[in-house]
Coordinates of N, CA and C in Angstrom, one line a residue:
E1 N -42.2 87.5 50.7 CA -42.5 86.4 49.8 C -42.8 86.8 48.4
R2 N -43.6 87.9 48.3 CA -44.0 88.4 47.0 C -42.7 88.8 46.2
S3 N -41.8 89.4 46.9 CA -40.6 89.9 46.3 C -39.8 88.8 45.7
V4 N -39.7 87.7 46.5 CA -38.9 86.5 46.0 C -39.7 85.8 44.8
R5 N -41.0 85.7 45.0 CA -41.8 85.1 43.9 C -41.7 85.8 42.6
S6 N -41.7 87.1 42.7 CA -41.6 87.9 41.4 C -40.2 88.3 41.1
G7 N -39.2 88.0 42.0 CA -37.8 88.4 41.7 C -37.6 89.9 41.6
T8 N -38.4 90.7 42.3 CA -38.2 92.1 42.3 C -37.7 92.6 43.7
P9 N -37.0 93.7 43.7 CA -36.5 94.3 44.9 C -37.6 94.8 45.9
L10 N -37.2 94.8 47.1 CA -38.1 95.4 48.1 C -37.2 96.1 49.1
S11 N -37.6 97.3 49.5 CA -36.8 98.1 50.5 C -37.7 98.4 51.7
L12 N -37.0 98.6 52.8 CA -37.6 99.0 54.0 C -36.8 100.1 54.6
V13 N -37.5 101.2 54.9 CA -36.8 102.3 55.6 C -37.5 102.5 57.0
L14 N -36.7 102.3 58.1 CA -37.1 102.6 59.4 C -36.6 104.0 59.8
L15 N -37.5 104.9 60.3 CA -37.2 106.2 60.6 C -37.5 106.5 62.1
D16 N -36.7 107.2 62.7 CA -36.9 107.5 64.2 C -36.6 109.0 64.4
L17 N -37.5 109.7 65.0 CA -37.3 111.1 65.3 C -36.1 111.3 66.2
D18 N -35.2 112.2 65.9 CA -34.0 112.5 66.8 C -34.4 113.4 67.9
N19 N -33.9 113.0 69.1 CA -34.1 113.8 70.3 C -35.6 114.1 70.6
F20 N -36.5 113.2 70.4 CA -37.9 113.4 70.5 C -38.3 113.6 72.0
K21 N -37.6 112.9 72.9 CA -37.9 113.0 74.3 C -37.6 114.5 74.8
S22 N -36.5 115.0 74.2 CA -36.1 116.4 74.5 C -37.2 117.4 74.0
I23 N -37.8 117.1 72.9 CA -38.9 118.0 72.4 C -40.1 117.9 73.3
N24 N -40.5 116.7 73.7 CA -41.6 116.5 74.7 C -41.3 117.2 76.0
D25 N -40.1 117.0 76.5 CA -39.7 117.6 77.8 C -39.6 119.1 77.8
S26 N -39.1 119.7 76.7 CA -38.9 121.1 76.6 C -40.2 121.9 76.2
F27 N -41.0 121.3 75.3 CA -42.1 122.0 74.8 C -43.5 121.4 75.1
G28 N -43.5 120.3 75.7 CA -44.7 119.6 76.1 C -45.2 118.6 75.1
H29 N -46.1 117.7 75.6 CA -46.6 116.6 74.8 C -47.4 117.0 73.7
N30 N -48.2 118.1 73.8 CA -49.0 118.6 72.7 C -48.1 119.0 71.5
C31 N -46.9 119.6 71.8 CA -46.0 120.0 70.8 C -45.4 118.7 70.2
G32 N -45.1 117.7 71.0 CA -44.6 116.5 70.5 C -45.6 115.8 69.6
D33 N -46.9 115.9 69.9 CA -47.9 115.3 69.1 C -47.9 116.1 67.7
R34 N -47.7 117.4 67.7 CA -47.7 118.1 66.5 C -46.5 117.7 65.6
V35 N -45.3 117.5 66.3 CA -44.1 117.0 65.6 C -44.4 115.6 64.9
L36 N -45.0 114.7 65.7 CA -45.4 113.4 65.1 C -46.3 113.5 63.9
T37 N -47.3 114.5 64.0 CA -48.2 114.7 62.9 C -47.5 115.2 61.7
A38 N -46.6 116.2 61.9 CA -45.8 116.7 60.8 C -44.9 115.7 60.2
M39 N -44.3 114.8 61.0 CA -43.5 113.7 60.5 C -44.3 112.8 59.6
A40 N -45.5 112.4 60.1 CA -46.4 111.5 59.4 C -46.8 112.1 58.1
G41 N -47.1 113.4 58.1 CA -47.5 114.1 56.9 C -46.4 114.1 55.8
A42 N -45.1 114.3 56.3 CA -44.0 114.3 55.3 C -43.8 112.9 54.8
L43 N -44.0 111.9 55.6 CA -43.8 110.5 55.2 C -44.9 110.1 54.2
F44 N -46.2 110.4 54.5 CA -47.2 110.1 53.6 C -47.2 110.9 52.3
G45 N -46.7 112.1 52.4 CA -46.5 113.0 51.2 C -45.4 112.6 50.3
N46 N -44.5 111.8 50.7 CA -43.4 111.3 49.9 C -43.5 109.9 49.4
K47 N -44.6 109.2 49.8 CA -44.7 107.8 49.4 C -45.4 107.7 48.0
R48 N -45.1 106.7 47.3 CA -45.8 106.5 46.0 C -47.1 105.7 46.3
L49 N -48.0 105.6 45.4 CA -49.3 105.0 45.5 C -49.2 103.6 46.1
Y50 N -48.2 102.8 45.7 CA -48.1 101.4 46.1 C -47.1 101.2 47.3
D51 N -46.6 102.3 47.8 CA -45.7 102.1 49.0 C -46.6 102.1 50.2
L52 N -46.1 101.6 51.3 CA -46.8 101.5 52.6 C -46.0 102.3 53.6
A53 N -46.7 103.2 54.3 CA -46.1 104.0 55.3 C -46.9 103.8 56.6
A54 N -46.2 103.7 57.7 CA -46.9 103.5 59.0 C -46.1 104.0 60.2
R55 N -46.8 104.4 61.2 CA -46.1 104.6 62.5 C -46.1 103.3 63.2
V56 N -44.9 102.9 63.6 CA -44.7 101.5 64.2 C -44.4 101.6 65.7
G57 N -44.2 102.7 66.2 CA -43.9 102.8 67.7 C -43.9 104.3 68.1
G58 N -43.6 104.6 69.3 CA -43.6 106.0 69.8 C -43.3 107.0 68.8
E59 N -42.0 107.1 68.4 CA -41.6 108.1 67.4 C -40.9 107.4 66.2
E60 N -41.3 106.2 66.0 CA -40.7 105.4 64.9 C -41.7 105.1 63.8
F61 N -41.2 105.3 62.6 CA -42.1 105.1 61.4 C -41.4 104.1 60.5
A62 N -42.2 103.5 59.6 CA -41.7 102.6 58.6 C -42.2 103.0 57.2
L63 N -41.4 102.8 56.2 CA -41.8 103.0 54.8 C -41.3 101.8 54.0
I64 N -42.3 101.0 53.5 CA -42.0 99.8 52.7 C -42.1 100.2 51.2
L65 N -41.1 99.9 50.5 CA -41.0 100.4 49.1 C -40.9 99.2 48.1
P66 N -42.0 98.6 47.7 CA -42.0 97.5 46.8 C -41.4 97.9 45.4
G67 N -40.6 97.1 44.9 CA -40.0 97.3 43.5 C -38.9 98.3 43.5
S68 N -38.5 98.8 44.7 CA -37.4 99.8 44.8 C -36.1 99.1 45.2
G69 N -35.1 99.3 44.3 CA -33.8 98.9 44.6 C -33.1 99.8 45.6
L70 N -31.9 99.5 46.0 CA -31.2 100.3 47.0 C -31.0 101.8 46.5
G71 N -30.6 102.0 45.3 CA -30.4 103.4 44.8 C -31.7 104.2 44.9
Q72 N -32.8 103.7 44.4 CA -34.0 104.4 44.4 C -34.5 104.6 45.9
A73 N -34.4 103.6 46.7 CA -34.9 103.7 48.1 C -34.0 104.7 48.8
D74 N -32.7 104.7 48.6 CA -31.8 105.7 49.3 C -32.2 107.1 48.9
G75 N -32.5 107.3 47.6 CA -32.9 108.6 47.1 C -34.2 109.1 47.8
I76 N -35.1 108.2 47.9 CA -36.4 108.5 48.6 C -36.2 108.9 50.0
A77 N -35.4 108.1 50.7 CA -35.1 108.3 52.1 C -34.3 109.7 52.3
E78 N -33.3 109.9 51.5 CA -32.6 111.2 51.6 C -33.5 112.4 51.3
R79 N -34.4 112.3 50.3 CA -35.3 113.4 50.0 C -36.2 113.6 51.2
L80 N -36.7 112.5 51.8 CA -37.6 112.6 53.0 C -36.9 113.3 54.1
L81 N -35.7 112.9 54.4 CA -34.9 113.6 55.5 C -34.7 115.0 55.2
A82 N -34.4 115.4 54.0 CA -34.2 116.8 53.6 C -35.5 117.6 53.8
E83 N -36.6 117.0 53.5 CA -37.9 117.7 53.7 C -38.1 117.9 55.2
I84 N -37.9 116.9 55.9 CA -38.1 117.0 57.4 C -37.3 118.0 58.0
R85 N -36.0 118.2 57.6 CA -35.1 119.2 58.1 C -35.7 120.6 57.9
Q86 N -36.5 120.8 56.9 CA -37.1 122.1 56.5 C -38.4 122.4 57.3
L87 N -39.0 121.3 57.9 CA -40.3 121.5 58.6 C -40.1 122.4 59.8
R88 N -41.2 123.2 60.1 CA -41.2 123.9 61.3 C -42.6 123.8 61.9
V89 N -42.7 123.5 63.2 CA -44.0 123.2 63.8 C -44.2 124.3 64.8
T90 N -45.4 124.9 64.7 CA -45.8 126.0 65.7 C -46.5 125.3 66.9
C91 N -46.1 125.7 68.1 CA -46.7 125.0 69.3 C -47.1 126.1 70.3
E92 N -48.2 125.9 70.9 CA -48.7 126.8 71.9 C -47.7 127.1 73.0
G93 N -47.5 128.4 73.3 CA -46.6 128.7 74.4 C -45.1 128.7 74.0
V94 N -44.9 128.4 72.8 CA -43.5 128.4 72.3 C -43.3 129.5 71.3
D95 N -42.3 130.4 71.6 CA -42.2 131.6 70.7 C -41.8 131.3 69.3
D96 N -40.8 130.4 69.1 CA -40.2 130.1 67.8 C -40.8 128.8 67.3
P97 N -41.0 128.6 66.0 CA -41.4 127.3 65.5 C -40.3 126.2 65.9
V98 N -40.8 125.0 66.1 CA -39.9 123.9 66.5 C -39.5 123.2 65.3
S99 N -38.1 123.0 65.1 CA -37.6 122.2 64.0 C -37.2 120.8 64.6
F100 N -37.0 119.8 63.7 CA -36.6 118.5 64.2 C -36.0 117.8 63.0
T101 N -35.3 116.7 63.3 CA -34.7 115.8 62.3 C -35.1 114.4 62.7
C102 N -34.7 113.5 61.8 CA -34.9 112.1 62.0 C -33.7 111.3 61.4
S103 N -33.5 110.1 61.9 CA -32.5 109.2 61.4 C -33.2 108.0 60.7
A104 N -32.5 107.4 59.7 CA -33.2 106.3 59.0 C -32.2 105.2 58.8
G105 N -32.7 104.0 58.9 CA -32.0 102.7 58.5 C -32.7 102.1 57.3
L106 N -32.0 101.7 56.3 CA -32.5 101.2 55.1 C -31.9 99.9 54.8
V107 N -32.8 98.9 54.4 CA -32.4 97.6 53.9 C -33.2 97.3 52.7
C108 N -32.5 96.7 51.8 CA -33.0 96.3 50.5 C -32.7 94.9 50.1
T109 N -33.7 94.1 49.7 CA -33.4 92.8 49.2 C -33.7 92.8 47.7
R110 N -32.9 92.1 47.0 CA -33.0 92.0 45.5 C -34.1 91.0 45.1
G111 N -34.7 90.3 46.1 CA -35.8 89.4 45.7 C -35.3 88.1 45.2
R112 N -34.0 87.7 45.5 CA -33.4 86.5 45.0 C -33.3 85.4 46.1
T113 N -33.4 85.8 47.3 CA -33.2 84.9 48.4 C -34.3 85.0 49.4
P114 N -35.0 83.9 49.8 CA -36.0 84.0 50.9 C -35.4 84.7 52.1
L115 N -36.2 85.5 52.8 CA -35.7 86.2 53.9 C -36.9 86.4 54.9
S116 N -36.7 86.1 56.2 CA -37.8 86.3 57.1 C -38.0 87.8 57.4
V117 N -39.3 88.1 57.7 CA -39.6 89.4 58.0 C -38.8 89.9 59.2
E118 N -38.6 89.0 60.2 CA -37.8 89.4 61.4 C -36.4 89.8 61.0
R119 N -35.8 89.0 60.2 CA -34.4 89.4 59.8 C -34.3 90.7 59.0
F120 N -35.3 90.8 58.1 CA -35.3 92.1 57.3 C -35.5 93.3 58.2
V121 N -36.4 93.2 59.1 CA -36.6 94.4 60.0 C -35.4 94.6 60.9
D122 N -34.8 93.5 61.4 CA -33.6 93.6 62.2 C -32.5 94.3 61.5
L123 N -32.3 94.0 60.3 CA -31.2 94.6 59.5 C -31.5 96.1 59.4
A124 N -32.7 96.5 59.1 CA -33.1 97.9 59.0 C -32.9 98.6 60.4
D125 N -33.3 97.9 61.4 CA -33.2 98.4 62.8 C -31.7 98.7 63.2
K126 N -30.8 97.7 62.8 CA -29.4 97.9 63.1 C -28.8 99.1 62.3
A127 N -29.3 99.2 61.1 CA -28.8 100.4 60.3 C -29.3 101.7 60.9
L128 N -30.5 101.7 61.4 CA -31.1 102.9 62.1 C -30.2 103.2 63.3
Y129 N -29.9 102.2 64.1 CA -29.1 102.4 65.3 C -27.7 103.0 64.9
E130 N -27.2 102.5 63.8 CA -25.9 103.0 63.3 C -26.0 104.5 62.9
A131 N -27.1 104.8 62.3 CA -27.4 106.2 61.9 C -27.4 107.1 63.1
K132 N -28.0 106.7 64.2 CA -28.0 107.4 65.4 C -26.6 107.5 66.0
A133 N -25.8 106.4 66.0 CA -24.5 106.4 66.5 C -23.5 107.3 65.7
Q134 N -23.8 107.5 64.4 CA -23.0 108.3 63.6 C -23.3 109.8 63.7
G135 N -24.2 110.2 64.5 CA -24.5 111.6 64.7 C -25.9 112.0 64.4
K136 N -26.8 111.1 64.0 CA -28.2 111.3 63.7 C -28.4 112.1 62.4
D137 N -29.7 112.3 62.0 CA -30.0 113.1 60.8 C -29.3 112.6 59.6
R138 N -29.4 111.2 59.4 CA -28.8 110.6 58.2 C -29.4 109.3 57.9
V139 N -29.2 108.8 56.7 CA -29.6 107.5 56.3 C -28.4 106.6 56.3
V140 N -28.5 105.4 56.9 CA -27.5 104.4 56.8 C -28.1 103.1 56.2
N141 N -27.4 102.6 55.2 CA -27.8 101.4 54.5 C -27.3 100.2 55.1
A142 N -28.2 99.2 55.4 CA -27.7 97.9 55.9 C -27.1 97.1 54.7
P143 N -26.3 96.1 55.1 CA -25.8 95.2 54.0 C -27.0 94.5 53.3
T144 N -26.9 94.3 52.0 CA -27.9 93.7 51.2 C -28.0 92.2 51.6
P145 N -29.1 91.7 52.2 CA -29.2 90.3 52.6 C -28.9 89.3 51.6
D146 N -29.3 89.6 50.3 CA -29.0 88.6 49.2 C -27.5 88.4 49.1
L147 N -26.7 89.5 49.3 CA -25.3 89.5 49.1 C -24.6 88.9 50.3
L148 N -25.2 89.1 51.5 CA -24.7 88.4 52.7 C -24.8 86.9 52.6
D149 N -25.9 86.5 52.1 CA -26.1 85.0 51.9 C -25.2 84.5 50.9
A150 N -25.0 85.2 49.8 CA -24.1 84.8 48.7 C -22.7 84.7 49.2
S151 N -22.2 85.7 50.0 CA -20.8 85.7 50.5 C -20.7 84.5 51.5
Q152 N -21.7 84.2 52.3 CA -21.6 83.1 53.2 C -21.5 81.8 52.4
T153 N -22.3 81.6 51.4 CA -22.2 80.4 50.5 C -20.9 80.3 49.9
T154 N -20.3 81.4 49.3 CA -19.0 81.4 48.7 C -18.0 81.0 49.7
L155 N -18.0 81.5 50.9 CA -17.1 81.1 52.0 C -17.2 79.6 52.3
V156 N -18.4 79.1 52.4 CA -18.5 77.6 52.6 C -17.9 76.8 51.5
H157 N -18.2 77.2 50.3 CA -17.6 76.5 49.1 C -16.1 76.6 49.1
A158 N -15.5 77.7 49.5 CA -14.1 77.8 49.5 C -13.5 76.9 50.6
E159 N -14.2 76.8 51.8 CA -13.7 76.0 52.8 C -13.8 74.5 52.4
E160 N -14.9 74.1 51.7 CA -15.0 72.8 51.2 C -13.9 72.4 50.3
K161 N -13.6 73.3 49.3 CA -12.5 73.1 48.4 C -11.1 72.9 49.1
Q162 N -10.9 73.8 50.1 CA -9.7 73.7 50.9 C -9.6 72.3 51.6
F163 N -10.6 71.9 52.1 CA -10.7 70.6 52.8 C -10.3 69.4 51.8
L164 N -10.9 69.5 50.6 CA -10.7 68.5 49.6 C -9.2 68.4 49.2
F165 N -8.6 69.6 49.1 CA -7.2 69.6 48.7 C -6.2 69.4 49.8
T166 N -6.5 69.9 51.0 CA -5.5 69.8 52.1 C -5.9 69.0 53.2
G167 N -7.1 68.5 53.3 CA -7.6 67.8 54.5 C -7.9 68.7 55.6
P168 N -8.4 68.1 56.7 CA -8.8 69.0 57.9 C -7.6 69.8 58.5
D169 N -8.0 70.9 59.0 CA -7.0 71.7 59.8 C -6.5 70.9 61.0
T170 N -5.2 71.0 61.2 CA -4.7 70.2 62.4 C -4.1 71.2 63.4

């Protein structure tokens, strides 16, 4: 709502650790906890003062970026993934440090069209799923909701014009 009231962009990045179950199964839950802690540290270390970062599920995190358009948010997400690729976690009973990656789904609204929280999160979640489907360890951008709404409106107007000139389809 604040984004629409002020007409400023708002971005949401959903991040999910890749192959986290495998880390837990191979190295134990204590190691998995260390990976989660390292992931949270990277996330909190890369957020700006007015951004919001949170763990939202087992191995899923969210980063809310007020005032960030798609280009800026994508840059933040890509830098975060690059930093995570470089992280190494030492775990008891494991000879070599454990490395890990994560996938991210990004959605941005330009603040021009009201949008429910559910729809906003759903778009980011679908982009995250697509990042996993494309091979993981990447950011996928969701379609901009403001543009989706605009294209739907344009389509409706075009259909109305066609009806006025040609009548109903038979």
